[in-house]
CSV table of N, CA and C and ligand atoms in Angstrom, one decimal:
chain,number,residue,atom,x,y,z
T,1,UNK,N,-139.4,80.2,51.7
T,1,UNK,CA,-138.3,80.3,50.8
T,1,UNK,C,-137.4,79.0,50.9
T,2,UNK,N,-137.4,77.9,50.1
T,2,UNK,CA,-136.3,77.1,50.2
T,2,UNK,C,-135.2,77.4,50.4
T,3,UNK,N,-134.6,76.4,51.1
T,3,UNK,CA,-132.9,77.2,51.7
T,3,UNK,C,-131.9,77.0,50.6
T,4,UNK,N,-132.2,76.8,49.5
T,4,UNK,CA,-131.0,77.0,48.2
T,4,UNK,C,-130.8,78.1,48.3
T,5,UNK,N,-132.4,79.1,48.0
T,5,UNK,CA,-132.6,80.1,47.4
T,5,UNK,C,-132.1,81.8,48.4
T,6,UNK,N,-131.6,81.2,49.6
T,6,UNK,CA,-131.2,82.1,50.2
T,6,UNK,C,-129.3,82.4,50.1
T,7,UNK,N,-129.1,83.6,49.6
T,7,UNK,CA,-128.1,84.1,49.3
T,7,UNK,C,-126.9,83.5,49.8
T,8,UNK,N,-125.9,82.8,49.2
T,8,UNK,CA,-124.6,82.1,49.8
T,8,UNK,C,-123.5,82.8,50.5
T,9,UNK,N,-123.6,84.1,49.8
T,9,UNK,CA,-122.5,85.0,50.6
T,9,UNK,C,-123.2,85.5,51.4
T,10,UNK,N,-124.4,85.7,52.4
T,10,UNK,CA,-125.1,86.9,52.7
T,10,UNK,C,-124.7,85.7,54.3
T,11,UNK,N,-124.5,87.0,55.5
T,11,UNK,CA,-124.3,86.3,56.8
T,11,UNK,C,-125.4,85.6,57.1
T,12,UNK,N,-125.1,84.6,57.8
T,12,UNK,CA,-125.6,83.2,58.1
T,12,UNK,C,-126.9,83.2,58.8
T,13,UNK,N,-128.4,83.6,58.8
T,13,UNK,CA,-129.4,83.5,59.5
T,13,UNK,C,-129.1,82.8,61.2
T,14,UNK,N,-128.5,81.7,61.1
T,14,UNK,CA,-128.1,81.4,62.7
T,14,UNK,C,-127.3,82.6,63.5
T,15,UNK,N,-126.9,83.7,63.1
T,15,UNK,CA,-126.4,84.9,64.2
T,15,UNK,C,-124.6,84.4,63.8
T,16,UNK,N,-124.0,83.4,63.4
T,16,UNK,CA,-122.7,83.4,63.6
T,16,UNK,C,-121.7,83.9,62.8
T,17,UNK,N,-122.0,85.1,62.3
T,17,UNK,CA,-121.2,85.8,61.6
T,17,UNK,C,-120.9,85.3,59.9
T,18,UNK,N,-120.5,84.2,59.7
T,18,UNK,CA,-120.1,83.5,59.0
T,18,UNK,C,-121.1,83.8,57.7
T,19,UNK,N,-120.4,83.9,56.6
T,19,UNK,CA,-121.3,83.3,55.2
T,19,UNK,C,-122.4,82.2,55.8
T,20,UNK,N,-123.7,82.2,54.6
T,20,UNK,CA,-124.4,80.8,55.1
T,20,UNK,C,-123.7,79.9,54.2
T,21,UNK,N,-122.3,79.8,53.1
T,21,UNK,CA,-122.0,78.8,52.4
T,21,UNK,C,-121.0,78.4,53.6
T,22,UNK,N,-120.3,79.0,54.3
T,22,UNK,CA,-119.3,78.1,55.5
T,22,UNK,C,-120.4,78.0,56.6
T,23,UNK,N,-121.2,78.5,56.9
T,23,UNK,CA,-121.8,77.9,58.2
T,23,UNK,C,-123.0,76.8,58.3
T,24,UNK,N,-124.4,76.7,57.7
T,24,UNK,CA,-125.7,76.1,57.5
T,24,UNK,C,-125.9,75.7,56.6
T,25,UNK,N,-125.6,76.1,55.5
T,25,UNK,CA,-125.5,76.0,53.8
T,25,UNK,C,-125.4,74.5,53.7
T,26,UNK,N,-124.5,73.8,54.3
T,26,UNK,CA,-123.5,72.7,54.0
T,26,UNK,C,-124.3,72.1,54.6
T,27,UNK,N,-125.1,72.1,56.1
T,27,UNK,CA,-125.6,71.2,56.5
T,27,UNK,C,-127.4,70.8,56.1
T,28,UNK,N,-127.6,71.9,55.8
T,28,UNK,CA,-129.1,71.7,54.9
T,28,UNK,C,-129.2,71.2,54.1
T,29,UNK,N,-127.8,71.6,53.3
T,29,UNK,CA,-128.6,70.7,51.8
T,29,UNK,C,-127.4,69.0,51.8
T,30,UNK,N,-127.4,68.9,52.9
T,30,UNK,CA,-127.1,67.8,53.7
T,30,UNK,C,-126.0,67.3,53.0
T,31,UNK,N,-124.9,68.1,52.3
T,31,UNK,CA,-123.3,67.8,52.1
T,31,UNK,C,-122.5,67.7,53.1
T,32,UNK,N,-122.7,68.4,54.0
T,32,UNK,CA,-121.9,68.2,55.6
T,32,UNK,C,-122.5,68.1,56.6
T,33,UNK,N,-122.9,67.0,57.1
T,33,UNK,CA,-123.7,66.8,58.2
T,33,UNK,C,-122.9,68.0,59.4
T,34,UNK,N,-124.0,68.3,60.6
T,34,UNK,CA,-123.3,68.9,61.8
T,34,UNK,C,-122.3,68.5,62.8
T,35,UNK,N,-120.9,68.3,62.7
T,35,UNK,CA,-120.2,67.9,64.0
T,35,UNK,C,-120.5,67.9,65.3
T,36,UNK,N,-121.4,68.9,65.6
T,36,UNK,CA,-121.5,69.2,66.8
T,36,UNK,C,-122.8,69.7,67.4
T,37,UNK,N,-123.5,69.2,68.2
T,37,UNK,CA,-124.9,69.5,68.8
T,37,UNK,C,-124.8,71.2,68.5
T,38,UNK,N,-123.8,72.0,68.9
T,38,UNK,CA,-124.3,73.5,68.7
T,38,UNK,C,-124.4,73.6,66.7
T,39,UNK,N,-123.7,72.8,66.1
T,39,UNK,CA,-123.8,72.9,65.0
T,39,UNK,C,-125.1,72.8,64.5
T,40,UNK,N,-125.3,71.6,64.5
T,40,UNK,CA,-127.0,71.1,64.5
T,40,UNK,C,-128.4,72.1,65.0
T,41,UNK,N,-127.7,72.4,66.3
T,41,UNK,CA,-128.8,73.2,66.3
T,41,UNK,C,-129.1,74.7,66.1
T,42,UNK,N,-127.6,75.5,65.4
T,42,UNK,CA,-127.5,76.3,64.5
T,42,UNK,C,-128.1,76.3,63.3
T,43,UNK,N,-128.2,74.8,62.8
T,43,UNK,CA,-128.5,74.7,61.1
T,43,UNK,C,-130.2,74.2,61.3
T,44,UNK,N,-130.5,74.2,62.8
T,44,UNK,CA,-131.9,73.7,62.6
T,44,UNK,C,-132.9,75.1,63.2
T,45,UNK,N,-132.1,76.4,64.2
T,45,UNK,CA,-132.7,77.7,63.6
T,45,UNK,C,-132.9,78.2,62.3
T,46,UNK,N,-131.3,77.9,61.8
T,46,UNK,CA,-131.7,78.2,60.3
T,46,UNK,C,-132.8,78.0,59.6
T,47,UNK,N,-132.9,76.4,59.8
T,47,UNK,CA,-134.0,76.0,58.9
T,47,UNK,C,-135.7,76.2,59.2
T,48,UNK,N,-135.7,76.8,60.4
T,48,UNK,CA,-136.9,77.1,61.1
T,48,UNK,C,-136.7,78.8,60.0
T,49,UNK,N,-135.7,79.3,60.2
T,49,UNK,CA,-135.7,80.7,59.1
T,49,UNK,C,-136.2,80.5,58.3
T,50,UNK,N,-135.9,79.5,57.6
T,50,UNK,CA,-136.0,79.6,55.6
T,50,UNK,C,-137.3,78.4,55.5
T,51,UNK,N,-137.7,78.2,56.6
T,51,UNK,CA,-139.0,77.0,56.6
T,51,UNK,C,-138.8,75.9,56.1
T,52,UNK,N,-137.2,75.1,56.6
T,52,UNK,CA,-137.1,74.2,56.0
T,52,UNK,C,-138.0,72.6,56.7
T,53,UNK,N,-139.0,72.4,56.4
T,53,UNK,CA,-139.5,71.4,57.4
T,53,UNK,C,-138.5,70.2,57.0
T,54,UNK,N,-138.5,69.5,56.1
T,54,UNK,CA,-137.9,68.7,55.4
T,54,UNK,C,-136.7,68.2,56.5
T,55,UNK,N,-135.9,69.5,56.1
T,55,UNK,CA,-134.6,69.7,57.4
T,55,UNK,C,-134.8,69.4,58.7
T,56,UNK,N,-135.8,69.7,59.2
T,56,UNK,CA,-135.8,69.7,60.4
T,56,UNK,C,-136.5,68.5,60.9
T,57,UNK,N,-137.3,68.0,60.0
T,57,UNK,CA,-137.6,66.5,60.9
T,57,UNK,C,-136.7,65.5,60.2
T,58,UNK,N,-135.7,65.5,59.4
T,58,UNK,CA,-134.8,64.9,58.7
T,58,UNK,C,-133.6,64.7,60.1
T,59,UNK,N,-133.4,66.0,60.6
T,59,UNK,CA,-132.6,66.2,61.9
T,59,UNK,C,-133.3,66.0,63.4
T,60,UNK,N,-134.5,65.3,64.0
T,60,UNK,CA,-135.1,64.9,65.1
T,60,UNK,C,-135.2,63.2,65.0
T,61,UNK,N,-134.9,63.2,66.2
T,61,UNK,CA,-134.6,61.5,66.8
T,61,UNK,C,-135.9,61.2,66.1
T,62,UNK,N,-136.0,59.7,65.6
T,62,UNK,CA,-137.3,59.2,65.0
T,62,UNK,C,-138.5,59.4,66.4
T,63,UNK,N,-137.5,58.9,67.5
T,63,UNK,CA,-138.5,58.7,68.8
T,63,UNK,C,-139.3,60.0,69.2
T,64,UNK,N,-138.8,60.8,68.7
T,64,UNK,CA,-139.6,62.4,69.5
T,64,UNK,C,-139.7,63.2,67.9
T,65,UNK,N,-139.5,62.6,67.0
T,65,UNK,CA,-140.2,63.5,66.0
T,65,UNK,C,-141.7,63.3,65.5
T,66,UNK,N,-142.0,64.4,65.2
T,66,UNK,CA,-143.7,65.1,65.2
T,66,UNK,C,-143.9,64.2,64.0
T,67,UNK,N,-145.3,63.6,63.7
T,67,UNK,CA,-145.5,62.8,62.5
T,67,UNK,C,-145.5,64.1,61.4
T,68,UNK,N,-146.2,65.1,61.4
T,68,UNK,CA,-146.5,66.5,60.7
T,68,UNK,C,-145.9,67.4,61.3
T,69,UNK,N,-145.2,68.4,60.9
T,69,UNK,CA,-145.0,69.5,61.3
T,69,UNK,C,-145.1,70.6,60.7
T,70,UNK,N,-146.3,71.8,61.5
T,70,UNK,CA,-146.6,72.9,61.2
T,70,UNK,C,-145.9,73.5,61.9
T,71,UNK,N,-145.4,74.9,60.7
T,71,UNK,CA,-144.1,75.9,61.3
T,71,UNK,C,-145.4,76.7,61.3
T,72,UNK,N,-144.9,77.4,62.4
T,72,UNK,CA,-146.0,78.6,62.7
T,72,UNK,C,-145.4,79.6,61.9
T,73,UNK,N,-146.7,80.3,62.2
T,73,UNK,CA,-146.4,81.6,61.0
T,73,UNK,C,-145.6,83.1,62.0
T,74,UNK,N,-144.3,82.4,61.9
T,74,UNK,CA,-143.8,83.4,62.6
T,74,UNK,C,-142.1,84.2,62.0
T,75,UNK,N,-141.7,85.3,62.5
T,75,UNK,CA,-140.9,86.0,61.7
T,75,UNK,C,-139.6,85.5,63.0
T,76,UNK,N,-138.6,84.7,62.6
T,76,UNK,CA,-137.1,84.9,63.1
T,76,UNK,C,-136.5,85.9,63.5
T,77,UNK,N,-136.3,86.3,64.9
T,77,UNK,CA,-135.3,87.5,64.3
T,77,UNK,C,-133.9,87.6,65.0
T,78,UNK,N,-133.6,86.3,65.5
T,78,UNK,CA,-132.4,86.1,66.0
T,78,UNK,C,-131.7,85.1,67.1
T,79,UNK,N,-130.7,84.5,67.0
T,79,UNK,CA,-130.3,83.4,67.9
T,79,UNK,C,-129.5,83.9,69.0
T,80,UNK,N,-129.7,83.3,70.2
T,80,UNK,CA,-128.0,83.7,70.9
T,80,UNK,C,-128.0,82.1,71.8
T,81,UNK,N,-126.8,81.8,71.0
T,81,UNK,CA,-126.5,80.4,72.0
T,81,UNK,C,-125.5,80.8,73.6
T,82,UNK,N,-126.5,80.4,74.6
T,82,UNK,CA,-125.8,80.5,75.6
T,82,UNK,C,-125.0,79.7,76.0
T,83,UNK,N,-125.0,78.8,75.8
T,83,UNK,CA,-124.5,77.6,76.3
T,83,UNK,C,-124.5,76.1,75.6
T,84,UNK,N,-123.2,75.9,75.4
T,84,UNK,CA,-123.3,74.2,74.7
T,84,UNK,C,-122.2,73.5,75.2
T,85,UNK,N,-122.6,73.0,75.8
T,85,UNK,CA,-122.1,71.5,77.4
T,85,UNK,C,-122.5,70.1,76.7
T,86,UNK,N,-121.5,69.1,76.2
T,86,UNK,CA,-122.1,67.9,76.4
T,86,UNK,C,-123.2,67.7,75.3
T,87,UNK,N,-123.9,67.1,75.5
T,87,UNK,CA,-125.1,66.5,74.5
T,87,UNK,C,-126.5,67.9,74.6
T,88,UNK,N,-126.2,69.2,75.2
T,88,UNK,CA,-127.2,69.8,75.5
T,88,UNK,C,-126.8,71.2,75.2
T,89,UNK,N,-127.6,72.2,74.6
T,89,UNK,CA,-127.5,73.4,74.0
T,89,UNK,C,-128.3,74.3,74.7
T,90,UNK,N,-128.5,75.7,75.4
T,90,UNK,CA,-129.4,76.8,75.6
T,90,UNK,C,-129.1,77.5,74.9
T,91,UNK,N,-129.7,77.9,74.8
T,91,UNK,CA,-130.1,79.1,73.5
T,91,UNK,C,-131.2,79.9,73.7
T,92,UNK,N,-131.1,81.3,73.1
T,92,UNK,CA,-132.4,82.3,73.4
T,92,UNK,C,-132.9,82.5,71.7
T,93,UNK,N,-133.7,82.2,71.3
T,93,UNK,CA,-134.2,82.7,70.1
T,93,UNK,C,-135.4,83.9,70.3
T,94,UNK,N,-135.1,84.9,69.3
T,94,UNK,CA,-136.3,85.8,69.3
T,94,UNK,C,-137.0,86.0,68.2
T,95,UNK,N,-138.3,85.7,68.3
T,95,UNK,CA,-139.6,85.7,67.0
T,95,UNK,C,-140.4,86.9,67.1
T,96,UNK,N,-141.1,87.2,66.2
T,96,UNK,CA,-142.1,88.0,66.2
T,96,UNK,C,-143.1,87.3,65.6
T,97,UNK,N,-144.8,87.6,66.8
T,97,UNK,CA,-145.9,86.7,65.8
T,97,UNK,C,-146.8,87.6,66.0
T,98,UNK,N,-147.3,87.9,64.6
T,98,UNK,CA,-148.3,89.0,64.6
T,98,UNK,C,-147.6,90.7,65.0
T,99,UNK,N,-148.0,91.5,65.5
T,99,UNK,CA,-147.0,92.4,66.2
T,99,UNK,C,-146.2,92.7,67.6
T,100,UNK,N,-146.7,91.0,67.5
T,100,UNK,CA,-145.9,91.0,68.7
T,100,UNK,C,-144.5,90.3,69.3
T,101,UNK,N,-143.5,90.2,70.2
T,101,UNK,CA,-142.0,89.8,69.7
T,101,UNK,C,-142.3,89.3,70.9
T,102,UNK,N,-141.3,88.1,70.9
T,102,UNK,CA,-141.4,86.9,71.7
T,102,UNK,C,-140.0,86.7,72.3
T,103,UNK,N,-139.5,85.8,73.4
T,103,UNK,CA,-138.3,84.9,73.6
T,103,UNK,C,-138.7,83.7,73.6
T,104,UNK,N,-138.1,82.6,73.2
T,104,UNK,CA,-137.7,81.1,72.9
T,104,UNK,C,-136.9,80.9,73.9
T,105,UNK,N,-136.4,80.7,75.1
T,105,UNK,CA,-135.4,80.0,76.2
T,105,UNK,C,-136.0,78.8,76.1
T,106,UNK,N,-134.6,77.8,75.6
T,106,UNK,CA,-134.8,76.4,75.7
T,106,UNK,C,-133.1,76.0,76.1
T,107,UNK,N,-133.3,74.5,76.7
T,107,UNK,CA,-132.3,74.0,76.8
T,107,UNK,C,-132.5,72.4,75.6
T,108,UNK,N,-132.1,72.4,74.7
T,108,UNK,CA,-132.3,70.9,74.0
T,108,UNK,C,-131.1,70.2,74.1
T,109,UNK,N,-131.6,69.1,74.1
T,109,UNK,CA,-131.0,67.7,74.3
T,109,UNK,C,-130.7,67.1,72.9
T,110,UNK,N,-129.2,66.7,72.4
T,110,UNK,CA,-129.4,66.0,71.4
T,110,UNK,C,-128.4,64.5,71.6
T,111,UNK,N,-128.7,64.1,70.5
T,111,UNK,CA,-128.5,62.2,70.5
T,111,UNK,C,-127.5,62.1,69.4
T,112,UNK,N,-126.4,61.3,69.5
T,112,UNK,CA,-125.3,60.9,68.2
T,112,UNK,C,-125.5,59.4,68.1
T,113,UNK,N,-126.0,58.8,66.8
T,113,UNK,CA,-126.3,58.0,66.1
T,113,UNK,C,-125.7,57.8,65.5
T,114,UNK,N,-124.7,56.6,65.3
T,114,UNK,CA,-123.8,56.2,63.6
T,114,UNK,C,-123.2,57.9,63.5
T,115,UNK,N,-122.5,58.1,64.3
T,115,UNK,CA,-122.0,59.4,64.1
T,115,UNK,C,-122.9,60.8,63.8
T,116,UNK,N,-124.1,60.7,63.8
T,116,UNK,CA,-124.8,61.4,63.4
T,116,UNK,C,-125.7,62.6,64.3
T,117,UNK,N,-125.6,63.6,64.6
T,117,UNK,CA,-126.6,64.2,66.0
T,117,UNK,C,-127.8,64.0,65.3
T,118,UNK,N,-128.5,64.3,66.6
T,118,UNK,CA,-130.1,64.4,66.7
T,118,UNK,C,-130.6,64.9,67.4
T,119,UNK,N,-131.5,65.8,67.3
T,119,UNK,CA,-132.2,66.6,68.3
T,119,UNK,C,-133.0,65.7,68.5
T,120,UNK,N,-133.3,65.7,69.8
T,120,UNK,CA,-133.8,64.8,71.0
T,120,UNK,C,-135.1,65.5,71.5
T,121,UNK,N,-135.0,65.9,72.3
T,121,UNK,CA,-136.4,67.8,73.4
T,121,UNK,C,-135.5,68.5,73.7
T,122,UNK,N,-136.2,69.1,74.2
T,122,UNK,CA,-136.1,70.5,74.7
T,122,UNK,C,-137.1,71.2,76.3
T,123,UNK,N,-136.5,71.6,76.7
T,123,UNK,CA,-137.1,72.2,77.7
T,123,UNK,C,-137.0,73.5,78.0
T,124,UNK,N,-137.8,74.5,78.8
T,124,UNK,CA,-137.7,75.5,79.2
T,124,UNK,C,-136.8,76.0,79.8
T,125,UNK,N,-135.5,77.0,79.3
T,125,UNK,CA,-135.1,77.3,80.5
T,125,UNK,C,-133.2,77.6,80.0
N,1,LIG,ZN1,-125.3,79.2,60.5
């Protein structure tokens, strides 16, 4: 689903309560860049939601972005940011692949360029 096509008033696929026109909305279709590494990496679950590849290597440091990127065929089903310190975010994401449901624990690292964030890596944990 392109992320136009996902409903403006409907709460925000990142878990933050918010409409997706005040919270991700603005940064996908790239009228409001992210202020803030948890912002960025709120609008880059998003775009792992709605399959925005576009978005997401649009938003990774040139240095650690994937030449191709295949989204796996997997179903979202929810964020929880634990932590955002500094240039670094943990977060627990939960997927389901096939019938079976998964956790995501990562800590990513991101980069500010010309004002700009960047997701950088990520690690376990
Ligand atoms: Zn959001």
């Amino acid at each position: 689903m392109p992320s136009q096509a996902y409903p403006a008033f409907k709460p925000c696929p990142c878990g933050s309560r918010q409409p997706y026109a005040a919270c991700c909305q603005p940064r996908l279709s790239g009228e409001r860049p992210a202020e803030t590494p948890e912002a960025l990496m709120r609008s880059r679950y998003t775009a792992y939601v709605l399959r925005d590849a576009a978005y997401l290597q649009a938003t990774w440091h040139p240095r650690t972005r994937p030449a191709h990127l295949q989204l796996a065929e997997v179903r979202w089903l929810g964020l929880h940011v634990r932590r955002a310190a500094g240039n670094t975010v943990s977060f627990t994401a939960r997927y389901q692949e096939g019938r079976n449901r998964h956790e995501l624990r990562e800590r990513s690292t991101f980069v500010q360029e010309e004002g700009r964030w960047f997701y950088l890596d990520g690690v376990e944990g």
